[in-house]
Structure formats: structure tokens, C-alpha cells
Amino acid sequence: RWGSLEGEAFHYGDFGGIAEDSGTFDGYTIPTRLRIGWLFGSEQFESEGESFHCTIDKAIYSASK
């Protein structure tokens, strides 16, 4: 949900992301380049909504006990 900076009420907004690339580490394939943000699925996503970008270069897995 998202609140307006102008003091308007909270409302739900579309939030999502795009996995642009993937990589395999120790036999597990995972997304390795992501773009995430608000306004997902709209034309405004790339120009106004994207708020997080990441690239994963390495993944280490350990057995849980």
C-alpha cells in the first residue's frame, strides 16, 4: 500500500519486478538481475516506479539444521 505525499489516504498500488537474467550456483538457478518497484505493469513503471535494482554475482547455500 502507498500513501500520498500530499496527505491523501493510503491505497493499494501495483508493486512488482522484472527478472532480467538468471544464473546457476551450486545447481540452483535463481534470478540474478532484478528491477523492482511501484506502478508495475504500467507504462510509468520504468520512468517513475522503479525503485530497486540489484545484480547477484554469487550465491552460497548452506544446509539448515
PDB file of C-alpha atoms in Angstrom:
ATOM      1  CA  ARG A   1       0.000   0.000   0.000  1.00  0.00           C
ATOM      2  CA  TRP A   2       1.143   3.506  -0.623  1.00  0.00           C
ATOM      3  CA  GLY A   3       0.382   6.859   0.971  1.00  0.00           C
ATOM      4  CA  SER A   4       0.374  10.088  -0.952  1.00  0.00           C
ATOM      5  CA  LEU A   5       2.934  12.727  -0.031  1.00  0.00           C
ATOM      6  CA  GLU A   6       0.087  15.253  -0.324  1.00  0.00           C
ATOM      7  CA  GLY A   7      -1.636  13.684   2.696  1.00  0.00           C
ATOM      8  CA  GLU A   8      -4.260  11.678   0.826  1.00  0.00           C
ATOM      9  CA  ALA A   9      -5.448   8.343   2.200  1.00  0.00           C
ATOM     10  CA  PHE A  10      -3.493   5.149   1.745  1.00  0.00           C
ATOM     11  CA  HIS A  11      -4.344   2.981  -1.240  1.00  0.00           C
ATOM     12  CA  TYR A  12      -3.054  -0.210  -2.761  1.00  0.00           C
ATOM     13  CA  GLY A  13      -0.736   0.111  -5.719  1.00  0.00           C
ATOM     14  CA  ASP A  14       0.752  -2.367  -8.131  1.00  0.00           C
ATOM     15  CA  PHE A  15       4.200  -3.481  -6.979  1.00  0.00           C
ATOM     16  CA  GLY A  16       6.334  -5.997  -8.778  1.00  0.00           C
ATOM     17  CA  GLY A  17       9.512  -6.648 -10.629  1.00  0.00           C
ATOM     18  CA  ILE A  18      11.297  -7.981 -13.653  1.00  0.00           C
ATOM     19  CA  ALA A  19      13.976 -10.666 -13.531  1.00  0.00           C
ATOM     20  CA  GLU A  20      16.204  -9.741 -16.458  1.00  0.00           C
ATOM     21  CA  ASP A  21      18.765 -12.509 -16.083  1.00  0.00           C
ATOM     22  CA  SER A  22      19.391 -15.720 -14.170  1.00  0.00           C
ATOM     23  CA  GLY A  23      22.384 -17.715 -13.072  1.00  0.00           C
ATOM     24  CA  THR A  24      23.116 -21.141 -11.673  1.00  0.00           C
ATOM     25  CA  PHE A  25      25.058 -21.520  -8.429  1.00  0.00           C
ATOM     26  CA  ASP A  26      25.733 -24.968  -6.936  1.00  0.00           C
ATOM     27  CA  GLY A  27      22.980 -26.461  -9.108  1.00  0.00           C
ATOM     28  CA  TYR A  28      20.279 -23.891  -8.204  1.00  0.00           C
ATOM     29  CA  THR A  29      19.083 -21.428 -10.842  1.00  0.00           C
ATOM     30  CA  ILE A  30      17.952 -18.085  -9.425  1.00  0.00           C
ATOM     31  CA  PRO A  31      17.224 -14.573 -10.768  1.00  0.00           C
ATOM     32  CA  THR A  32      20.475 -12.587 -10.840  1.00  0.00           C
ATOM     33  CA  ARG A  33      19.463  -9.191 -12.250  1.00  0.00           C
ATOM     34  CA  LEU A  34      16.253  -7.593 -10.962  1.00  0.00           C
ATOM     35  CA  ARG A  35      14.312  -4.325 -11.385  1.00  0.00           C
ATOM     36  CA  ILE A  36      11.600  -3.809  -8.764  1.00  0.00           C
ATOM     37  CA  GLY A  37       9.169  -1.040  -7.889  1.00  0.00           C
ATOM     38  CA  TRP A  38       5.735   0.557  -7.877  1.00  0.00           C
ATOM     39  CA  LEU A  39       3.406   1.048 -10.853  1.00  0.00           C
ATOM     40  CA  PHE A  40       4.339  -2.423 -12.124  1.00  0.00           C
ATOM     41  CA  GLY A  41       2.576  -3.363 -15.326  1.00  0.00           C
ATOM     42  CA  SER A  42       2.049   0.247 -16.416  1.00  0.00           C
ATOM     43  CA  GLU A  43       3.923   2.466 -18.855  1.00  0.00           C
ATOM     44  CA  GLN A  44       5.085   4.527 -15.854  1.00  0.00           C
ATOM     45  CA  PHE A  45       6.975   1.646 -14.231  1.00  0.00           C
ATOM     46  CA  GLU A  46      10.305   2.360 -15.953  1.00  0.00           C
ATOM     47  CA  SER A  47      10.143   6.156 -15.770  1.00  0.00           C
ATOM     48  CA  GLU A  48       8.630   6.643 -12.286  1.00  0.00           C
ATOM     49  CA  GLY A  49       8.089   3.384 -10.454  1.00  0.00           C
ATOM     50  CA  GLU A  50      11.380   1.510 -10.412  1.00  0.00           C
ATOM     51  CA  SER A  51      12.954   1.901  -7.003  1.00  0.00           C
ATOM     52  CA  PHE A  52      15.282  -1.052  -6.569  1.00  0.00           C
ATOM     53  CA  HIS A  53      17.846  -2.631  -8.892  1.00  0.00           C
ATOM     54  CA  CYS A  54      20.204  -5.454  -7.978  1.00  0.00           C
ATOM     55  CA  THR A  55      22.665  -7.861  -9.514  1.00  0.00           C
ATOM     56  CA  ILE A  56      23.591 -11.086  -7.758  1.00  0.00           C
ATOM     57  CA  ASP A  57      27.126 -12.204  -8.552  1.00  0.00           C
ATOM     58  CA  LYS A  58      27.428 -15.065  -6.089  1.00  0.00           C
ATOM     59  CA  ALA A  59      25.123 -17.275  -4.030  1.00  0.00           C
ATOM     60  CA  ILE A  60      26.254 -19.537  -1.205  1.00  0.00           C
ATOM     61  CA  TYR A  61      23.929 -22.211   0.135  1.00  0.00           C
ATOM     62  CA  SER A  62      24.234 -23.920   3.489  1.00  0.00           C
ATOM     63  CA  ALA A  63      22.277 -26.794   4.920  1.00  0.00           C
ATOM     64  CA  SER A  64      19.792 -25.801   7.617  1.00  0.00           C
ATOM     65  CA  LYS A  65      19.733 -27.806  10.844  1.00  0.00           C
TER      66      LYS A  65
END
